[in-house]
Structures are given as C-alpha cells and as structure tokens.
Amino acid sequence: MAVMTYKEASRTAVAEEMRRDPMVWALGEDLGRGGLYHQYLGLVDEFGPERIADAPISESAILGVGVGAAMMGMRPIVEMRISDFALCAIDELVNQAAKARYMFGGQARVPIVVREPVGIWRSGAAQHSQSLEAWYAHVPGLVVICPSNAADNKGLLKTAIRCDDPVVYMEHKNIWEVEGPVPDGDHLVPLGVANVLREGKDLTIVSWSDAVNRCVVAAKTVAAQGIDVEVIDLRTLWPWDKARVLSSVKKTGRLLVVHEAVAVGGFGGEIAATVAEKLHGDLRSPVRRLGAPRAPVAYAPTLESMVAITASMVADTVRGIVRGDAS
Amino acid sequence: MLVMPREPPSNGDKGMSISGIPAEDRARLAAHYRMMWRIRAFEELALDGLKEKLVLGAIHPSIGQEAVAAGVCCNLAKDDVLLSTHRGHGHTLAKGADPVAMMRELFGREGGNCGGRGGSMHIADFEVGMLGANGVVGANMVIAAGAAHAIKLRRERRVVCCIFGDGAINRGPFLEGLNWAAVFGLPILFVCEDNGFASTTRTQNVTAGPGASARARSIGLDAVEVDGNDLIAVDRTVRSVVDQIRAESRPMLVHAKTYRLMGHTGSDPAAYRSQNEVERQWLRDPMAAAASALQDLPQEELEDARAAAYAEMRRAYATARDTPFPPPDQAFLDVQDEGSPVQEAY
C-alpha cells in the first residue's frame, strides 16, 4: 500500500495495464508532454511515442480512431482533455462506440476507455467545468465511471481498460493532487459495486466523484449534532449498485442524492425515482436531491460558487430533512 | 418511376475495349462484371422487396454506381478492411458478403448479417473484413483511420478502404480523418464515390471548390480522379493505388465520378431532376459500358453473368422472405456486458 495522488494513481493504472497488454495504447492531445494535467507524465519514456500518441486537436478523430482501432482488437485509452471538449465527438461516442456491437449484431466489440475529466476547477468557466455524466448514463451500451479517490482511480481505471464495453471515465479535476492510500499491484475495483464510506442509521447520502468527499465532511459535521449519516460512493453510474442503495435506504428511511451536475435531469433523479418506486412505504421523509442550479458555470469566484455544491450545503440539507420529518 | 433497362444493349458505348489486355486481367474483369450484375440484381430485388413491404426501413440504392463497388472492393484482399456508407449494398457484396444474409438483414429476419438489429444502413460482415455501413454520413472517415492505425501499430500489411460519398466531404470527420491518416502514415484507400447528390441536394450547389480530390491534395495526399462508370479505368486505378498504399503505408484518395440513377432512398422519385437528365445518364449505365468494353469475351459468358445474378438474387429474396423474424428477446442481445437492459425496463 503506497500513498499517492489521484493523478499518480491513474498514471500507475495506465502503466501497469500497458505493461500487461500490448494492445493497450493511449492517444490524445499533448500526451507526449504528459497531457493537460500531467496524468501521463513520463509514460512516453517507457512506452514510446507510438503507444503514447500525440494527437491533433481533432476530437472526432481522436474518439473515432479509438473506435476503429478497438473494432480491430486494440484497447485504446482515448484522452479527451475535458468532458466539455468530448462533445465535439458526441457522434463517435454515442452513435458509433455505444452502438457498434448492437447494430452489427454482436460482430463488433469497442473496448475503449474515454477519459473525460469533469467538474468545476480554477475558474474554468462555462466550457471547462461541466459534469455531464448523466448524458452518458442515459445511453445504452456505455459504462460510466466517476472515481472519487486515489485508490478507486487506480482500481477502476484498470478495470475500465480490461472492460469489453466502451467506458466513459470521468475523473474530477479538483482532486488530481489529493493523496490517498493505494493498493499495490493488480488492484481491480469491480463495476457496479458502490463503496460505503461511512455507515449510519438516520439518513443515506448517495453521491459520486468529488461531491462525495464533501458529503463525508458534511456527515462528520452533522454527526457532532447527533445525526448519523450513511455515505455511499456510487463509483459507477452504469452499472449502478441499486441493491446497495436500496438496502441502505430501507435501513435509514431517508435519502439525499448529491451531485455537482445540474440537478434537472441529473442522474440523481434516476436514483430518487428508483427509491421512490421500490421503497415508498419505508420512507420516513421525502427523497431529496441536491445538485447545481440550471445555470452555466461562471468565471468570477463570487458567481462560480453559486452553482457549487459545498459540504455546508449538504449538512444544511441533511439537517433540514431530519428536522423536517420530526416536525 | 423510370423504367430500368435490364438488357445490356447489343451495341454499347464506344471507347473502351478489352483488346490488348492480358488474359489474366480478362478473367479478373469478367469476375468484376459478374459482380456488377450481382449488385444490380440484388438492389433491384431489394427495391421489389420495398414495394412488397418486405424491406422495412429506408434503403439507399446504388444503381448506376456498380463499377465503383466492383472495381474497388473486388481488388481488396480478404483480410483487407472495408468501411462503407448508407449506400453500401454494392460495396458489401463486392467484399464477399453473402447476399442471403444481406437480404435477410434488409427484411429484418433471423440470420441477417446483424441478426435483424441493423438493417440496410448498418450492414456489416466482419468475416470478410467489412466493418460496417454507417447511418451517419462521414462517420467512417475517422473509424477507418482507427482501423488503419491498429494495422500500423501491429506491423501488418493490410489495407483499409474507406468509401464515402461526395456529401461527406463537407463534414468535419472528412478533414479530421484525412489529416490523421496523413500525419500517421496510415495504409488507407479513401474512395469518394461522387454520385453528384448529397441526399436530394446537388452537391455542387452546397460545396465550395472542385471536391474531394482537390481537398485531399491540399493537405498533401496523392489523389486520382477516375470515371466511376468505367469499370476498366476504376480497376486499373485502384489496383495501382492499393499496391502503392500497401508498399508505402500512406493514405491515397481515389475520386470516382459516377451518377446515382435512382433517388436518395428507394422511395424517393427524385423529381428534383429532369427526366431528360436521367435518360441521358442511363445512356452511361455502367452495366452497358462494361458489356461493351468486354465485348471480346464470349457473349454467352456475359449473358450468363446477368442471368445467373438474377437467379441467385431471386433465391436470396425467396429465402429471406421465408425466414422468420428474430424472437423478441433478441432485442436485448449484445447491448453491453455490464448492466442488463432487461432488469432496467420498468
């Protein structure tokens, strides 16, 4: 067990998988210099410029080349820089990668990992800050992964690279430098298995990506006030660990879903609806969602913070739910 | 509707002759000619199937473009890779796909190439290296680059052929795919099958400049223009270009100019062009032109090509018609490994 950053954990995962399987190769802009966030730093020295390939600023080509190579048996890691830019390649991801296996009657497999860093970070503003994971969870054929910590970023990325489905892999920019213990060697985190970060009996929070870290802080705050919160890191949105969420909410009787993405149409709605459908009689209070207002992310800190989800907002919402159903 | 002449004219266009071509080429060209008739017959039967409501979704006939399909795809090796367009029946047949499986796919039946999950626009046959037609214009430009990139990384000597229409050159993936292929030195034959129409719009009315070959040359690709209705010219050009691509691992482009004798889809009467224009183009029908060019071959062989093609495709039609639809639970086959779609159906 080593302590390393979220970024180093991802670099370790890529290096280990490239050593293990010669079909794995990475392509994207600036990879030879380490990539936009240096998450590939040094890999070109070990694997050479063919396997750590510098791409032109051609999002359709980067993703489409990944699809074509995957159909020929390669296992491409496709770096899109940020999820906002991946929208230039939405056809390649949604119409091609996600559909090829199905529409060709099972003849094709598209085992690509599309890395799309998400989230609000350093005044990135409207085109560099989005969290669009719900879009991809909606598309049949895709796997969607949103790791929240260093250990998962190694274990989930390695699993993603070995997965035969196309994977949208969404790291959060805000936690690249956050350190954590990371298991050595073949640490593989299975898909569709949530991580219970904190056990509790009063209320269940379901979250993912960096937002879940703020939920853990909030849970500690309200614990001091006598509210015992269970925090579930969903880790993967498709497949998602419905059984774990339902058993937790059955126990606590209360659900709050938290995500950095816009609340309207967010994946929190899917979780809330599922719990409402399955556990109506077990609920002690209405299901709640906490997500961003339906506004673009602004540049100035005073404006940007208006759409951010903070630990204190989570704590306030938890207190409101628990007090609300007591009154 | 226009009446399509099914008989090759006894005295076709002048100009092309097989005289002087070595015997080995004659056999190959005769095989191309038979393939052209198989394509023509397949598509005429498919149009019959559309009228009979056996073909369920849109089909995009390539009638009039058979010399491109045969001249390009018959000159690829079996392990070469082909990517095609929504107008791809001819390319797929010429790469070696089974017409019974194709007709079943058009009819949405079990045993279709894609198990009835794809239809005409998604026909693929990976067994013969046909990595798919595509319902999105231009999408295969970058997927083809990826297939070729895989070949290059593995040091294989296969060639990727990507056929696209003249309408595709105004989409971003055209530039992105060509640039990528050039930068990485990928073994791709890009073929612009220029039939003059982007759906129902004349391509020249919405396209700046002289077209695919000029755009390719502007970024340093070698590009060759050829009369796409001239089987011998397409054959000669493509053989030479494929040899260069295989030897030198670099992309090249063939710009084949042809004409779409039918509408955009099988149900488009194409009233946006004059009867006179279409009749003039029928005089350039590549079937007749090829028959004329190959007139030194025994006439019974040419006649037999046509008759055998229609007999084969009528059998394919009847077989497909008599095949059941896939059972409903196959709607959930091959969605993905992770996460069952069935359990999520509320």
XYZ file of C-alpha atoms in Angstrom:
673
model
C 0.000 0.000 0.000
C 1.512 3.287 -1.157
C 0.271 6.803 -0.606
C -0.119 8.654 -3.875
C -2.246 11.305 -5.523
C -5.383 10.661 -7.542
C -3.348 11.661 -10.604
C -0.437 9.323 -9.803
C -2.884 6.515 -9.187
C -4.283 6.908 -12.695
C -0.790 7.046 -14.178
C 0.108 3.858 -12.334
C -3.015 2.145 -13.647
C -2.230 3.064 -17.260
C 1.406 1.999 -16.936
C 0.545 -1.348 -15.366
C -2.080 -2.136 -17.988
C 0.219 -1.125 -20.846
C 2.922 -3.427 -19.490
C 0.419 -6.240 -19.139
C -1.292 -5.953 -22.532
C 0.433 -4.755 -25.736
C -2.961 -3.961 -27.263
C -3.424 -1.057 -24.824
C -2.393 2.279 -26.268
C -3.148 5.872 -25.372
C -3.965 8.683 -27.763
C -4.817 12.300 -27.202
C -3.557 15.835 -27.312
C -0.254 16.613 -25.580
C 0.264 13.106 -24.200
C 3.962 13.177 -25.060
C 4.393 16.015 -22.569
C 2.193 14.308 -20.002
C -1.229 15.513 -21.043
C -3.142 18.567 -19.889
C -2.927 17.596 -16.210
C 0.342 15.627 -16.444
C -1.601 12.447 -15.761
C 0.523 10.729 -18.454
C 3.838 12.284 -17.389
C 6.793 10.056 -18.159
C 4.799 7.321 -19.864
C 6.213 8.204 -23.270
C 9.690 7.447 -21.934
C 8.697 3.892 -21.071
C 6.286 3.100 -23.887
C 7.442 5.346 -26.736
C 5.555 7.795 -28.920
C 3.643 5.106 -30.821
C 1.828 3.857 -27.728
C 1.601 7.249 -26.038
C 0.454 9.041 -29.171
C 0.200 12.790 -29.642
C -2.980 13.677 -31.461
C -4.010 16.757 -33.397
C -6.818 18.854 -31.916
C -9.373 16.673 -33.697
C -11.838 15.332 -31.178
C -13.868 13.423 -33.769
C -10.704 11.752 -34.991
C -9.333 11.001 -31.518
C -12.524 9.246 -30.478
C -13.328 7.805 -33.906
C -9.806 6.419 -34.297
C -10.246 4.831 -30.899
C -13.463 3.198 -32.107
C -11.916 1.892 -35.324
C -8.827 0.566 -33.579
C -10.959 -1.072 -30.896
C -13.049 -2.812 -33.555
C -9.736 -4.242 -34.839
C -8.820 -5.634 -31.431
C -6.866 -2.793 -29.805
C -7.762 -1.454 -26.357
C -7.404 2.316 -26.758
C -7.324 4.815 -23.914
C -8.769 7.913 -25.501
C -7.892 11.160 -23.739
C -10.376 13.976 -24.381
C -8.705 16.588 -22.064
C -12.018 17.650 -20.510
C -15.525 16.366 -20.897
C -16.644 19.632 -22.471
C -14.331 19.004 -25.462
C -15.604 15.457 -25.840
C -18.869 16.975 -27.028
C -17.092 17.626 -30.351
C -17.022 13.829 -30.672
C -20.501 13.008 -29.449
C -21.333 11.153 -32.678
C -18.286 8.945 -32.337
C -19.177 8.122 -28.740
C -22.974 7.907 -28.782
C -23.771 6.804 -32.337
C -20.675 4.737 -33.043
C -18.912 3.400 -29.945
C -22.084 2.753 -27.962
C -23.986 1.194 -30.868
C -21.449 -0.749 -32.936
C -21.732 -4.029 -31.050
C -25.514 -3.957 -31.094
C -26.248 -2.679 -34.566
C -23.713 -5.035 -36.161
C -25.421 -7.952 -34.442
C -22.632 -8.696 -31.992
C -19.831 -8.765 -34.568
C -18.042 -5.767 -33.051
C -16.619 -5.007 -29.634
C -15.486 -1.475 -28.818
C -13.292 -1.776 -25.711
C -12.263 1.875 -25.413
C -11.794 3.974 -22.305
C -12.773 7.574 -22.973
C -11.193 9.746 -20.296
C -13.185 12.925 -19.805
C -12.176 14.958 -16.736
C -15.169 16.804 -15.300
C -16.088 19.436 -12.780
C -15.553 22.936 -11.517
C -11.866 23.813 -11.156
C -9.940 27.101 -11.011
C -12.425 29.426 -12.724
C -12.676 27.199 -15.775
C -15.970 28.901 -16.673
C -18.793 27.621 -18.828
C -16.873 25.453 -21.328
C -14.354 23.842 -18.970
C -16.386 22.978 -15.870
C -19.306 20.767 -16.728
C -20.345 17.472 -15.150
C -22.279 15.659 -17.868
C -22.199 12.105 -16.549
C -25.983 11.761 -16.724
C -25.903 12.190 -20.509
C -23.846 9.037 -20.901
C -25.645 7.014 -18.247
C -28.704 7.549 -20.461
C -27.077 5.903 -23.497
C -27.418 2.111 -23.834
C -24.056 0.500 -24.471
C -21.886 2.787 -22.368
C -20.314 2.226 -18.957
C -19.954 5.398 -16.859
C -17.358 5.663 -14.086
C -16.814 8.608 -11.718
C -13.959 7.851 -9.265
C -13.704 9.930 -6.101
C -10.328 8.963 -4.610
C -6.852 7.722 -5.446
C -7.391 4.036 -4.713
C -10.500 3.907 -6.866
C -8.807 5.856 -9.624
C -6.282 3.075 -9.913
C -8.673 0.182 -9.434
C -11.497 1.485 -11.574
C -9.231 2.645 -14.391
C -7.578 -0.768 -14.566
C -10.996 -2.420 -14.635
C -12.148 0.017 -17.311
C -9.170 -0.803 -19.524
C -9.987 -4.524 -19.245
C -13.710 -3.967 -19.857
C -15.025 -5.020 -23.262
C -17.675 -2.276 -23.273
C -16.942 1.346 -24.176
C -16.303 3.218 -20.933
C -16.749 6.913 -20.223
C -14.226 7.539 -17.471
C -14.792 10.831 -15.659
C -12.083 11.966 -13.285
C -12.647 15.134 -11.281
C -10.125 17.893 -11.969
C -10.397 19.270 -8.458
C -8.849 16.210 -6.819
C -5.878 15.434 -9.108
C -3.495 16.318 -6.274
C -5.399 14.706 -3.390
C -3.430 11.882 -1.814
C -4.690 8.593 -0.501
C -3.579 5.033 0.191
C -3.487 2.949 -2.995
C -3.106 -0.853 -3.037
C -0.091 -2.170 -4.920
C -0.256 -4.428 -7.949
C -3.402 -5.760 -9.543
C -5.907 -3.665 -7.630
C -9.154 -4.036 -9.562
C -12.371 -2.381 -8.419
C -15.422 -4.113 -9.861
C -18.027 -2.136 -11.777
C -21.445 -1.661 -10.218
C -20.250 -2.064 -6.643
C -20.763 1.024 -4.501
C -18.418 1.935 -1.673
C -19.909 2.683 1.727
C -17.633 5.449 3.002
C -19.437 5.864 6.294
C -22.115 3.769 7.941
C -25.076 5.445 9.616
C -28.675 4.849 10.629
C -30.507 8.178 10.188
C -30.118 9.089 6.537
C -28.448 7.778 3.369
C -26.462 10.082 1.129
C -25.730 8.740 -2.354
C -23.096 10.653 -4.294
C -20.067 10.158 -6.541
C -16.997 11.912 -7.886
C -15.608 14.784 -5.805
C -19.052 15.643 -4.427
C -18.948 12.521 -2.285
C -15.873 13.858 -0.491
C -17.853 16.937 0.517
C -20.629 14.640 1.709
C -18.175 12.868 4.039
C -17.176 16.232 5.538
C -20.840 17.114 5.961
C -21.551 13.764 7.607
C -18.857 14.467 10.211
C -20.358 17.904 10.876
C -23.878 16.627 11.468
C -22.588 13.668 13.493
C -21.477 16.192 16.094
C -25.097 17.310 16.173
C -26.403 13.793 16.660
C -27.366 12.896 13.090
C -25.886 9.604 11.918
C -25.468 9.640 8.126
C -24.523 6.752 5.832
C -22.488 7.936 2.835
C -22.455 5.801 -0.288
C -19.980 6.499 -3.077
C -21.736 5.079 -6.120
C -18.414 4.981 -8.064
C -20.060 3.762 -11.274
C -23.267 5.249 -12.704
C -23.683 2.443 -15.211
C -23.955 -0.159 -13.962
C -25.085 1.310 -10.640
C -25.366 -0.532 -7.359
C -29.090 -0.427 -6.926
C -29.089 -3.229 -4.345
C -26.686 -1.395 -2.052
C -28.629 1.869 -2.292
C -31.989 0.196 -1.680
C -30.764 -1.785 1.326
C -29.239 1.328 2.860
C -32.353 3.455 2.395
C -34.507 0.612 3.700
C -32.394 0.805 6.853
C -32.263 4.619 7.254
C -35.637 5.555 5.754
C -34.188 8.751 4.300
C -32.356 9.521 1.039
C -30.407 12.529 -0.158
C -28.682 12.324 -3.538
C -25.872 14.813 -4.076
C -24.082 15.661 -7.308
C -22.143 18.557 -8.738
C -24.052 18.280 -12.014
C -27.150 20.349 -12.705
C -29.999 18.879 -10.668
C -32.528 18.960 -13.514
C -32.221 15.754 -15.499
C -29.247 14.648 -13.411
C -28.572 11.031 -12.513
C -29.809 11.816 -9.009
C -33.297 11.785 -10.499
C -32.841 8.140 -11.536
C -31.777 7.150 -8.038
C -34.532 9.165 -6.380
C -37.160 7.683 -8.676
C -35.928 4.139 -8.108
C -36.039 4.561 -4.336
C -39.493 6.157 -4.504
C -40.772 3.281 -6.655
C -39.302 0.494 -4.579
C -39.339 1.824 -1.014
C -42.313 4.141 -0.752
C -43.643 2.508 2.396
C -40.251 2.508 4.096
C -39.520 6.213 3.723
C -39.623 8.458 6.768
C -39.289 11.628 4.702
C -39.483 12.622 1.048
C -36.498 11.759 -1.135
C -34.298 14.809 -1.753
C -31.821 15.776 -4.436
C -29.043 18.344 -4.153
C -27.498 19.442 -7.432
C -26.494 22.607 -9.230
C -28.983 25.231 -10.384
C -29.701 25.018 -14.110
C -27.170 27.712 -14.997
C -23.780 27.621 -16.738
C -20.695 27.753 -14.541
C -19.344 31.288 -14.254
C -15.777 32.610 -14.085
C -15.685 35.043 -11.143
C -15.451 33.256 -7.772
C -18.483 35.043 -6.377
C -20.516 33.772 -9.332
C -18.890 30.349 -9.704
C -19.616 29.498 -6.072
C -23.323 29.997 -6.663
C -23.503 26.729 -8.619
C -21.029 24.723 -6.497
C -22.187 22.087 -4.028
C -20.382 22.580 -0.714
C -20.123 20.490 2.439
C -22.075 23.089 4.390
C -24.910 22.946 1.849
C -25.002 19.171 2.215
C -25.021 19.462 6.018
C -27.803 22.066 5.932
C -29.879 19.859 3.638
C -29.370 16.822 5.873
C -30.444 18.777 8.957
C -33.455 20.111 7.097
C -34.572 16.625 6.086
C -34.176 15.129 9.547
C -35.780 18.076 11.365
C -38.481 18.418 8.721
C -39.895 14.983 9.254
C -39.680 15.380 13.023
C -41.871 18.486 12.994
C -40.857 5.819 -61.981
C -38.251 5.294 -64.580
C -38.049 2.069 -66.463
C -34.668 0.476 -65.997
C -33.301 -1.399 -68.984
C -32.342 -4.843 -67.775
C -30.915 -5.998 -71.077
C -27.345 -4.998 -71.903
C -27.552 -3.219 -75.285
C -26.179 -5.141 -78.217
C -24.136 -2.154 -79.328
C -22.924 -0.288 -76.277
C -20.904 2.877 -75.956
C -17.744 3.100 -77.928
C -14.449 3.892 -76.355
C -13.498 1.049 -74.048
C -12.223 -2.223 -75.332
C -10.544 -5.115 -73.648
C -8.329 -5.752 -76.664
C -4.707 -5.797 -75.694
C -5.367 -6.558 -72.044
C -3.561 -9.681 -70.816
C -5.572 -12.838 -70.298
C -5.220 -12.739 -66.501
C -6.805 -9.312 -66.488
C -9.634 -10.530 -68.673
C -10.564 -13.163 -66.113
C -10.494 -10.582 -63.331
C -12.548 -8.067 -65.290
C -15.054 -10.748 -66.203
C -15.370 -11.514 -62.487
C -15.901 -7.803 -61.781
C -18.575 -7.760 -64.443
C -20.355 -10.689 -62.848
C -20.144 -8.870 -59.520
C -21.680 -5.751 -61.069
C -24.663 -7.781 -62.196
C -24.969 -9.390 -58.768
C -25.094 -5.898 -57.243
C -27.627 -4.642 -59.805
C -29.785 -7.719 -59.334
C -29.554 -7.548 -55.529
C -30.671 -3.940 -55.478
C -33.482 -4.429 -57.972
C -34.766 -7.308 -55.865
C -34.375 -5.177 -52.743
C -36.481 -2.464 -54.409
C -39.071 -5.103 -55.232
C -38.930 -6.063 -51.571
C -39.531 -2.440 -50.602
C -42.652 -2.351 -52.790
C -43.817 -5.590 -51.220
C -43.147 -4.156 -47.736
C -40.604 -6.869 -47.030
C -37.862 -4.271 -46.741
C -38.887 -2.393 -43.610
C -36.714 0.699 -43.307
C -35.041 3.001 -45.777
C -32.734 1.569 -48.412
C -30.377 3.669 -50.491
C -29.878 2.089 -53.898
C -26.545 2.435 -55.665
C -27.912 1.561 -59.098
C -25.613 3.192 -61.621
C -22.596 3.017 -59.298
C -21.766 -0.683 -59.635
C -18.475 -0.147 -61.439
C -17.123 1.680 -58.388
C -18.173 -1.047 -55.979
C -16.800 -3.867 -58.122
C -13.689 -2.047 -59.314
C -12.729 -1.020 -55.787
C -13.858 -3.797 -53.468
C -13.029 -6.756 -55.704
C -9.452 -5.507 -55.721
C -9.085 -5.761 -51.950
C -7.681 -8.876 -50.307
C -9.951 -10.825 -47.987
C -8.104 -9.617 -44.894
C -8.130 -6.024 -46.094
C -10.723 -3.949 -44.302
C -13.663 -2.101 -45.819
C -15.830 0.658 -44.354
C -18.808 1.786 -46.331
C -21.740 4.152 -46.372
C -25.508 4.056 -46.007
C -25.471 3.317 -49.765
C -23.346 0.249 -49.231
C -25.043 -2.887 -50.583
C -22.732 -2.995 -53.584
C -19.553 -2.498 -51.572
C -20.580 -5.186 -49.115
C -21.394 -7.756 -51.786
C -18.179 -6.998 -53.634
C -16.165 -7.525 -50.438
C -17.586 -11.015 -50.329
C -20.657 -10.892 -48.100
C -23.417 -13.455 -48.533
C -26.453 -11.972 -50.308
C -28.845 -14.294 -48.463
C -27.678 -12.893 -45.116
C -27.859 -9.376 -46.556
C -31.383 -9.811 -47.896
C -32.429 -11.279 -44.567
C -30.999 -8.220 -42.852
C -32.940 -5.902 -45.184
C -36.089 -7.886 -44.400
C -35.272 -7.800 -40.660
C -35.045 -11.570 -40.391
C -33.115 -14.052 -38.322
C -29.795 -14.942 -39.858
C -29.309 -11.473 -41.291
C -25.735 -10.207 -41.088
C -26.675 -8.268 -37.979
C -29.404 -10.571 -36.714
C -32.069 -8.108 -37.780
C -30.738 -5.480 -35.391
C -29.078 -3.330 -38.029
C -30.874 -3.262 -41.357
C -29.561 -1.851 -44.606
C -27.750 1.116 -43.081
C -25.742 -0.994 -40.629
C -24.848 -3.966 -42.756
C -21.509 -5.407 -41.710
C -19.721 -8.675 -42.231
C -16.593 -8.864 -40.123
C -15.816 -12.327 -41.529
C -14.975 -10.734 -44.866
C -13.406 -7.605 -43.359
C -16.456 -5.437 -43.901
C -16.545 -3.289 -40.757
C -19.840 -1.687 -41.448
C -22.017 0.598 -43.419
C -22.874 3.652 -41.376
C -26.060 5.631 -40.968
C -24.128 8.834 -40.271
C -22.565 10.498 -43.313
C -18.796 10.838 -42.962
C -18.594 8.959 -39.665
C -16.489 6.162 -41.112
C -13.689 8.528 -42.156
C -12.253 8.552 -38.643
C -13.213 4.982 -37.770
C -11.315 3.863 -40.874
C -8.315 5.844 -39.676
C -8.523 3.933 -36.402
C -8.688 0.560 -38.142
C -5.632 1.519 -40.187
C -3.866 2.823 -37.089
C -4.334 -0.585 -35.462
C -2.878 -2.247 -38.570
C 0.122 0.074 -38.490
C 0.750 -0.430 -34.763
C 0.754 -4.209 -35.287
C 3.033 -4.000 -38.353
C 0.505 -5.806 -40.542
C 0.381 -5.345 -44.297
C -3.360 -4.989 -44.616
C -5.035 -2.040 -46.299
C -8.153 -0.219 -45.132
C -10.561 1.038 -47.761
C -12.983 3.767 -46.743
C -15.708 4.606 -49.227
C -17.681 7.802 -48.722
C -19.949 9.986 -50.791
C -19.463 13.473 -52.161
C -21.826 14.768 -49.471
C -19.424 13.601 -46.760
C -16.638 15.970 -47.751
C -18.441 18.849 -46.046
C -18.388 17.085 -42.677
C -15.634 17.594 -40.146
C -14.581 13.933 -39.944
C -13.570 14.118 -43.622
C -10.808 16.587 -42.795
C -10.001 15.007 -39.443
C -9.712 11.519 -40.910
C -7.611 12.575 -43.902
C -5.286 14.646 -41.736
C -4.897 11.846 -39.191
C -4.174 9.289 -41.895
C -1.573 11.551 -43.481
C 0.146 12.520 -40.225
C 0.451 8.926 -39.020
C 1.204 7.458 -42.472
C -1.686 5.026 -42.420
C -2.467 2.490 -45.163
C -5.871 3.759 -46.251
C -7.510 3.945 -49.621
C -10.083 6.716 -49.402
C -12.638 6.454 -52.192
C -15.009 9.331 -52.829
C -17.923 7.760 -54.676
C -19.132 11.005 -56.182
C -22.663 10.491 -57.462
C -23.477 14.192 -57.666
C -26.070 14.277 -54.922
C -25.986 14.911 -51.198
C -29.316 13.329 -50.335
C -31.696 15.279 -52.590
C -29.440 18.330 -53.000
C -26.983 18.727 -55.836
C -23.638 18.575 -54.099
C -22.115 21.287 -56.284
C -24.712 23.767 -55.002
C -23.549 23.352 -51.424
C -19.848 22.657 -51.898
C -17.035 25.132 -52.440
C -14.211 24.144 -54.746
C -13.761 21.178 -57.042
C -14.346 18.447 -54.480
C -12.729 15.536 -52.697
C -9.539 15.140 -54.701
C -8.682 18.830 -54.501
C -9.255 18.879 -50.776
C -7.098 15.786 -50.316
C -4.262 17.277 -52.379
C -4.402 20.461 -50.312
C -3.099 18.509 -47.322
C -0.566 16.545 -49.300
C -2.366 13.326 -50.170
C -1.964 11.899 -53.634
C -5.381 11.830 -55.255
C -6.516 10.340 -58.555
C -9.695 11.124 -60.434
C -11.383 8.420 -62.410
C -14.579 7.885 -64.379
C -16.536 5.809 -61.914
C -18.740 4.400 -64.664
C -15.738 2.913 -66.459
C -15.022 -0.466 -64.912
C -11.660 -0.903 -66.592
C -10.486 2.543 -65.514
C -11.598 2.025 -61.910
C -9.959 -1.394 -61.829
C -6.670 -0.131 -63.231
C -6.577 2.898 -60.941
C -7.460 1.061 -57.770
C -5.015 -1.792 -58.363
C -2.192 0.647 -58.813
C -3.173 2.783 -55.823
C -3.684 -0.189 -53.495
C -0.243 -1.524 -54.436
C 1.315 1.832 -53.535
C -0.582 2.068 -50.259
C 0.448 -1.434 -49.247
C 4.073 -0.871 -50.177
C 4.473 2.605 -48.700
C 1.925 2.717 -45.844
C 0.393 6.028 -46.714
C -3.128 7.196 -47.483
C -4.266 7.971 -51.006
C -7.580 9.085 -52.397
C -9.481 7.967 -55.475
C -12.207 10.326 -56.621
C -14.620 8.245 -58.694
C -17.213 10.297 -60.549
C -20.437 8.483 -61.190
C -24.156 9.165 -61.149
C -26.958 7.988 -58.884
C -29.587 6.703 -61.287
C -32.221 6.269 -58.568
C -33.443 8.596 -55.832
C -31.788 9.136 -52.473
C -33.843 6.312 -50.994
C -35.824 3.561 -52.639
C -38.977 5.601 -52.194
C -37.593 8.936 -53.460
C -38.911 9.609 -57.004
C -36.105 12.186 -57.437
C -38.445 14.705 -59.027
C -35.813 17.392 -58.427
C -34.067 16.441 -61.654
C -35.379 16.250 -65.184
C -36.411 13.114 -66.998
C -34.122 14.246 -69.765
C -31.102 14.370 -67.461
C -31.788 10.911 -66.105
C -32.347 9.433 -69.553
C -29.018 10.858 -70.676
C -27.366 9.283 -67.663
C -28.952 5.910 -68.400
C -27.024 6.003 -71.682
C -23.913 5.909 -69.446
C -25.185 2.950 -67.458
C -22.033 1.199 -66.262
C -23.535 -2.219 -66.990
C -23.861 -1.413 -70.663
C -20.490 0.285 -70.751
C -18.803 -2.726 -69.172
C -20.582 -5.121 -71.521
C -19.327 -3.098 -74.440
C -15.804 -2.902 -73.087
C -15.745 -6.639 -72.536
C -17.282 -7.489 -75.886
C -14.303 -9.617 -76.869
C -15.277 -12.073 -74.172
C -17.613 -14.872 -75.224
C -21.120 -13.414 -75.424
C -22.653 -16.389 -73.669
C -20.426 -15.662 -70.647
C -21.718 -12.084 -70.468
C -25.301 -13.228 -70.876
C -24.769 -15.876 -68.255
C -23.432 -13.286 -65.791
C -26.668 -11.387 -65.876
C -28.960 -14.414 -65.803
C -27.010 -16.088 -63.022
C -27.077 -12.896 -60.931
C -30.852 -12.522 -61.146
C -31.385 -16.208 -60.409
C -29.115 -16.005 -57.355
C -30.774 -12.879 -56.005
C -34.283 -14.205 -56.595
C -33.279 -17.193 -54.487
C -31.888 -14.860 -51.817
C -35.153 -12.925 -51.873
C -37.257 -16.063 -51.509
C -35.054 -17.457 -48.761
C -35.177 -14.209 -46.816
C -38.942 -13.943 -47.234
C -39.352 -17.452 -45.844
C -37.115 -16.827 -42.814
C -38.787 -15.863 -39.517
C -38.289 -12.605 -37.686
C -35.931 -12.816 -34.717
C -37.571 -13.740 -31.400
C -38.391 -10.610 -29.361
C -35.912 -11.308 -26.562
C -33.068 -10.748 -29.036
C -33.817 -7.033 -28.666
C -31.552 -7.213 -25.615
C -28.674 -9.190 -27.118
C -25.303 -7.505 -27.415
C -26.233 -4.235 -25.738
C -23.249 -4.477 -23.403
C -21.632 -6.777 -20.865
C -22.111 -4.505 -17.875
C -25.626 -3.947 -16.635
C -28.582 -5.889 -18.001
C -31.006 -3.805 -20.045
C -33.871 -6.133 -19.148
C -33.797 -5.516 -15.416
C -33.960 -1.790 -16.088
C -37.142 -1.979 -18.136
C -39.787 -0.589 -15.820
